[in-house]
XYZ file of C-alpha atoms in Angstrom:
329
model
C 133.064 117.638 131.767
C 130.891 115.209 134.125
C 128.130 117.551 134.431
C 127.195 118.840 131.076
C 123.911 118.142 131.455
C 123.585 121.650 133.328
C 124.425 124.871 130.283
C 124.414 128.404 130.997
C 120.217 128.119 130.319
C 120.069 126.250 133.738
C 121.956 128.629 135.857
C 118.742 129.388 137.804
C 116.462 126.669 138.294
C 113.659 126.133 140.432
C 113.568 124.127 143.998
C 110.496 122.343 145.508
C 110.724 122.682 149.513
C 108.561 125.752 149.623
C 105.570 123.522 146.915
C 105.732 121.321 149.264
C 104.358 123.083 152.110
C 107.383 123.724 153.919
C 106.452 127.793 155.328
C 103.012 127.884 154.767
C 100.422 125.230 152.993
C 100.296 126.450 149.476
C 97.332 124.918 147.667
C 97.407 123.226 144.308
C 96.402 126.033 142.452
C 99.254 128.367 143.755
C 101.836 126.093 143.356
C 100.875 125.935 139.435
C 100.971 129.554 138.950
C 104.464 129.700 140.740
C 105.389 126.724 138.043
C 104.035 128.600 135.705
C 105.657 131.770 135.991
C 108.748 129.671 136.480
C 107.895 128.209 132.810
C 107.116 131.763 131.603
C 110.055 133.012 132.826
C 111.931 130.301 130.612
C 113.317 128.400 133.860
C 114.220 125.462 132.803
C 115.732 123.207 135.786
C 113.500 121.906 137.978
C 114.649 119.982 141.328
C 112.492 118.527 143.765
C 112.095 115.343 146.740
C 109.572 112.487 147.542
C 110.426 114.187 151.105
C 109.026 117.879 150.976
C 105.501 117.464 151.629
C 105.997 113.610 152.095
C 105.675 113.012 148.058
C 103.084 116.006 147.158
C 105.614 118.446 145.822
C 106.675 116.127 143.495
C 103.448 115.077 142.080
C 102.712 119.157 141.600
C 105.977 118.989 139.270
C 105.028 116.318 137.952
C 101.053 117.391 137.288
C 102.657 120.832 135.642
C 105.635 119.462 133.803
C 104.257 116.319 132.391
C 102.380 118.394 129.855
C 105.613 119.841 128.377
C 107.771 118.718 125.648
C 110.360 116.214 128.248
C 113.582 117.485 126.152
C 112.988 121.152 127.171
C 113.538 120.647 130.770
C 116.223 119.274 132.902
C 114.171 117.711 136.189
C 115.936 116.008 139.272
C 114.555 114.829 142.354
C 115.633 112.908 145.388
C 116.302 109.172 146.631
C 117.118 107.972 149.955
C 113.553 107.903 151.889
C 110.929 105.090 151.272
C 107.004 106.144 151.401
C 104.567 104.004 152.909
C 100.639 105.229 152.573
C 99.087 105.601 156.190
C 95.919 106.659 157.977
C 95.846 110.523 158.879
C 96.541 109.660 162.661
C 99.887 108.065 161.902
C 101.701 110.773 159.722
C 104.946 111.430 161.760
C 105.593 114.863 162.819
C 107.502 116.587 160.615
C 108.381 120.275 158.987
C 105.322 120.253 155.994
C 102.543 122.248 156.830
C 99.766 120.082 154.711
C 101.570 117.001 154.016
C 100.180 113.708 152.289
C 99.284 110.683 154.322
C 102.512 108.845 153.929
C 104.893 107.294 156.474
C 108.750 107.059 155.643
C 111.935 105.494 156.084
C 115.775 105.951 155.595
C 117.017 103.389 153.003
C 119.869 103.445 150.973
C 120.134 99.636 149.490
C 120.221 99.322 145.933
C 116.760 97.850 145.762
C 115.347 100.687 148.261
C 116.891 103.107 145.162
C 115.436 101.191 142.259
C 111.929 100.953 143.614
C 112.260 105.184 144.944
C 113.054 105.805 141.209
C 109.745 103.688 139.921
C 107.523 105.307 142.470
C 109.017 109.155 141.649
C 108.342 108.399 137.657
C 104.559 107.138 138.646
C 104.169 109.500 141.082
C 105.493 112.582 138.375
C 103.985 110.929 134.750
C 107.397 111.703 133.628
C 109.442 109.264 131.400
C 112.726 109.668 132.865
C 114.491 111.061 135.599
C 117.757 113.436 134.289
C 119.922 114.251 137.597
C 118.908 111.793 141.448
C 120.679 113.141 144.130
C 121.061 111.022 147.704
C 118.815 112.469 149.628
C 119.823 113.877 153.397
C 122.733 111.074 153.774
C 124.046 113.694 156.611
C 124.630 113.488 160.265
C 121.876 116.410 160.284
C 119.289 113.666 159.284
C 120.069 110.384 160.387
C 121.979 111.212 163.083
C 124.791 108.634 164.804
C 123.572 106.143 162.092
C 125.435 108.284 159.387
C 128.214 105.558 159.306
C 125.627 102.865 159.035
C 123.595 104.510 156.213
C 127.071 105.764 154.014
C 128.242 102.018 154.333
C 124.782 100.605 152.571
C 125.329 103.654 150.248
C 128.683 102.090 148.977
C 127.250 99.276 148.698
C 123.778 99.906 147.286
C 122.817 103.843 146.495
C 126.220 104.574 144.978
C 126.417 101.437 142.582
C 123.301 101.377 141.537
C 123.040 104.944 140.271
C 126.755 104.856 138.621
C 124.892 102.070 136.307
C 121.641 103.787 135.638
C 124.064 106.784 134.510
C 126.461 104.387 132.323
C 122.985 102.589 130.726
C 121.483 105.930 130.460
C 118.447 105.478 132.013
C 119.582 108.571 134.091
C 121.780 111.435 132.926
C 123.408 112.116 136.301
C 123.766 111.592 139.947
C 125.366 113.165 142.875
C 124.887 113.937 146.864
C 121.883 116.216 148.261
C 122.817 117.090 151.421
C 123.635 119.713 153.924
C 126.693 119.278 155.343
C 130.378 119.009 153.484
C 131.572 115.587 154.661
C 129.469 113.609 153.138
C 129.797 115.073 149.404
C 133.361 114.656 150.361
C 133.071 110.956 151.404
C 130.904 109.913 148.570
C 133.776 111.523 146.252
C 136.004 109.087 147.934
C 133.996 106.453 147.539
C 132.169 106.593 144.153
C 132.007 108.360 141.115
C 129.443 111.432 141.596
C 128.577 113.764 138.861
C 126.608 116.895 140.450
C 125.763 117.206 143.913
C 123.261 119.833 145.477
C 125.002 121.285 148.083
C 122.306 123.044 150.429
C 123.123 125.526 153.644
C 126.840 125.359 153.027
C 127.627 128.106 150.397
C 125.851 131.769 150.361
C 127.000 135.303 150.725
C 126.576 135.118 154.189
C 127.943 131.147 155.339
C 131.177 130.333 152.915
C 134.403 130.264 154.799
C 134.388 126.019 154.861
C 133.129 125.634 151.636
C 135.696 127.622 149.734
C 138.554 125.834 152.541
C 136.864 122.299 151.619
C 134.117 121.654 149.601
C 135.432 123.543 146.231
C 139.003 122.638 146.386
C 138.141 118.781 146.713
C 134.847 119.272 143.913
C 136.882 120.565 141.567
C 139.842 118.381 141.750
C 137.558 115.310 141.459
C 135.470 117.483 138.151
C 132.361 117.775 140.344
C 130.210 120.287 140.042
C 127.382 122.038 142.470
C 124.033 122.836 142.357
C 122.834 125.262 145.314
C 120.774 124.682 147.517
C 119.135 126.850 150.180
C 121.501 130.069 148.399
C 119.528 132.220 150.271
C 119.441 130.453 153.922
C 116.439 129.478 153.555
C 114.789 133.081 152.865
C 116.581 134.972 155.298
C 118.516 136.769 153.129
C 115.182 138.018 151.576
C 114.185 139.129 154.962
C 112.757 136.028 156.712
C 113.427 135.374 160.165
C 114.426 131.865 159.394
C 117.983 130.627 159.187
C 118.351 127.122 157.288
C 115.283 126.014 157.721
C 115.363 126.719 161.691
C 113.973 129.508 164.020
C 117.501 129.691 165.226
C 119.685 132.786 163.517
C 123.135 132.734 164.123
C 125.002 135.252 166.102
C 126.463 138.126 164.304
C 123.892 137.221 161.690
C 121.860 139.827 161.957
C 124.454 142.775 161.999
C 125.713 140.761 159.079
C 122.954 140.850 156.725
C 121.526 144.690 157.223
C 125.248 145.791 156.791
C 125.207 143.791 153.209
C 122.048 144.993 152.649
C 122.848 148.803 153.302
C 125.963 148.410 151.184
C 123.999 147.010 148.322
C 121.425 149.623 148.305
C 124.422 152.110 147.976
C 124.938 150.549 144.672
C 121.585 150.487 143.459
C 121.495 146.602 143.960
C 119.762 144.532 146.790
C 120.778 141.246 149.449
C 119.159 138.881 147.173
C 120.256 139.800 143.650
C 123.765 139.496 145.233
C 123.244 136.234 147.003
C 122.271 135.128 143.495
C 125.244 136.592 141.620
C 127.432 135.351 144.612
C 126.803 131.819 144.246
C 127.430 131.804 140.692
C 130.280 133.798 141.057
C 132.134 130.188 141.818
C 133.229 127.967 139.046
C 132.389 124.701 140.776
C 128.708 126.147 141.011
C 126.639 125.808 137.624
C 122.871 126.141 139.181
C 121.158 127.926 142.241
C 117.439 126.798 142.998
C 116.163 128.959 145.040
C 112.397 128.174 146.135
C 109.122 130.322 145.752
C 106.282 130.823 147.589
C 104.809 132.853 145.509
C 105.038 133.729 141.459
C 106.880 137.402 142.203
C 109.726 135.486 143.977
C 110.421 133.556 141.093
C 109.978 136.937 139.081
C 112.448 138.488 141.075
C 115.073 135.548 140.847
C 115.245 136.227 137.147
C 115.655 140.055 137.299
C 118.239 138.966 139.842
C 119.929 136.945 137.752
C 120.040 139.441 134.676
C 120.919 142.326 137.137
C 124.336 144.079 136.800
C 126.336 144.562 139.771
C 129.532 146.814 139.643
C 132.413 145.763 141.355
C 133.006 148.247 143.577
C 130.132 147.021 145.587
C 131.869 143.518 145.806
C 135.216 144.986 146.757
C 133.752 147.072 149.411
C 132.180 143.653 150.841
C 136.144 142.042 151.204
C 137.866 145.520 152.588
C 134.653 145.238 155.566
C 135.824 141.564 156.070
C 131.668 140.761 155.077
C 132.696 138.289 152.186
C 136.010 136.002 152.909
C 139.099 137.367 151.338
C 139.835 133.743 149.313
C 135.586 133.381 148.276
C 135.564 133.782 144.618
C 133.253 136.943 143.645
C 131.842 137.925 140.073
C 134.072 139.332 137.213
């Protein structure tokens, strides 16, 4: 199987949007105890991006996990951006709340990868690199130039990695992205291992994914990590809906109506959203962020929670989870 790296010890892992400042500007110190109680809680994959917080939440990994013994954690992060220091007046406008004083640019040449992968192991301390996923290689990011940017993948990103994997100086590689088409053209294209598949796949969002996404990952041995499981908190309550202000319609009625039926069973939204993901073969990680240590707390109670089936099949006969979506055993 491609994707070994990832064992039943990785099936929740920890993601680094919300250390980066993305919802609110947690400092240093808080983003080590939420590492920390990610470490205590024996969490043991770590993913994170040069992006989110325009490099700083990967230098917190890195600060936290560069003291550890390297072989008893799986850590990926994220290439497809460059990062150019700046003065404080010319940081773009972006979705960090305290970012670094960097400026940044799309770039998915083989050189452009190389030199993202040196800066990311200077920036961390770390000695190697286990999973790099292309980062935001989606119409959601770059826009109309998405046919522009996949071609100097093929060429460059793509290559490049498939190399590092078969010389070993990285374990794995795959898509990060938010949108099915591209995992499904860089499947075409190249030889992927693992891609993180964020905003397409949660109890709530699925119908495409199970159509699409799973059918053509598992035919070409691919596996997923998750991304954004939770919408980007507002399964847990937040009035948020991948990463925007907008929330679908129907949402709403959607998620209290799961969330009364769960209570029913003595269960809640987010222990199921967890249990959901994982419910699919194709998926072998979810990474769902923390801003605080009791979220990450709560992930792991989540994942070690029982769940009868009854409260599954009452989800299908309401029509709330789609009738082909796999759901736990």
């Amino acid at each position: 199987m491609k994707s070994s790296i990832l064992t039943e010890d990785h099936r929740l892992g920890l993601g680094g949007v919300a250390i980066g400042t993305a919802f609110e500007n947690i400092t240093d110190q808080e983003s080590y105890e939420i590492l920390k109680a990610a470490w205590d809680q024996r969490i043991r994959y770590y993913d994170t991006s040069p992006w989110y917080g325009l490099t700083r939440s990967e230098r917190r990994f890195g600060s936290f996990l560069k003291e550890k013994d390297r072989d008893d954690f799986v850590f990926s992060t994220k290439i497809g951006r460059l990062f150019t220091e700046v003065p404080e007046s010319e940081v773009p406008p972006t979705m960090w709340k305290n970012p670094l004083n960097y400026d940044f640019r799309h770039d998915y040449t083989g050189d452009a990868v190389k030199r993202s992968i040196e800066d990311s192991l200077q920036r961390t301390g770390l000695q190697h690199i286990d999973i790099v996923y292309v980062h935001d290689l989606s119409e959601d990011q770059v826009g109309d130039r998405y046919p522009y940017f996949l071609e100097q993948a093929k060429k460059g990103a793509f290559k490049v990695l498939s190399g590092l994997r078969d010389q070993g100086v990285i374990k794995a590689w795959g898509m990060g992205v938010n949108k099915i088409e591209p995992i499904l053209d860089c499947i075409e294209a190249a030889d992927p291992d693992i891609c993180l598949s964020a905003t397409q796949y949660s109890i709530l969002e699925h119908e495409d994914a199970v159509d699409r996404l799973l059918p053509a990952v598992k035919k070409a041995g691919v596996k997923l990590v998750s991304g954004a499981g939770y919408n980007s908190g507002y399964i847990a309550g937040r009035e948020r809906y991948n990463y925007k202000d907008i929330i679908p319609k129907g949402m709403a009625e959607k998620r209290s109506r799961i969330a009364e039926i769960a209570k029913k069973y003595n269960t809640d939204i987010v222990h199921a959203a967890l249990h959901f993901v994982l419910a699919s073969d194709e998926f072998v990680s979810i990474i769902p962020g923390a801003g605080r240590p009791e979220q990450v707390k709560d992930n792991k109670e989540g994942l070690n929670a029982v769940i009868p089936s009854e409260f599954w099949n009452e989800l299908k006969s309401e029509g709330l989870i789609y009738e082909k979506a796999p759901i736990p055993k």
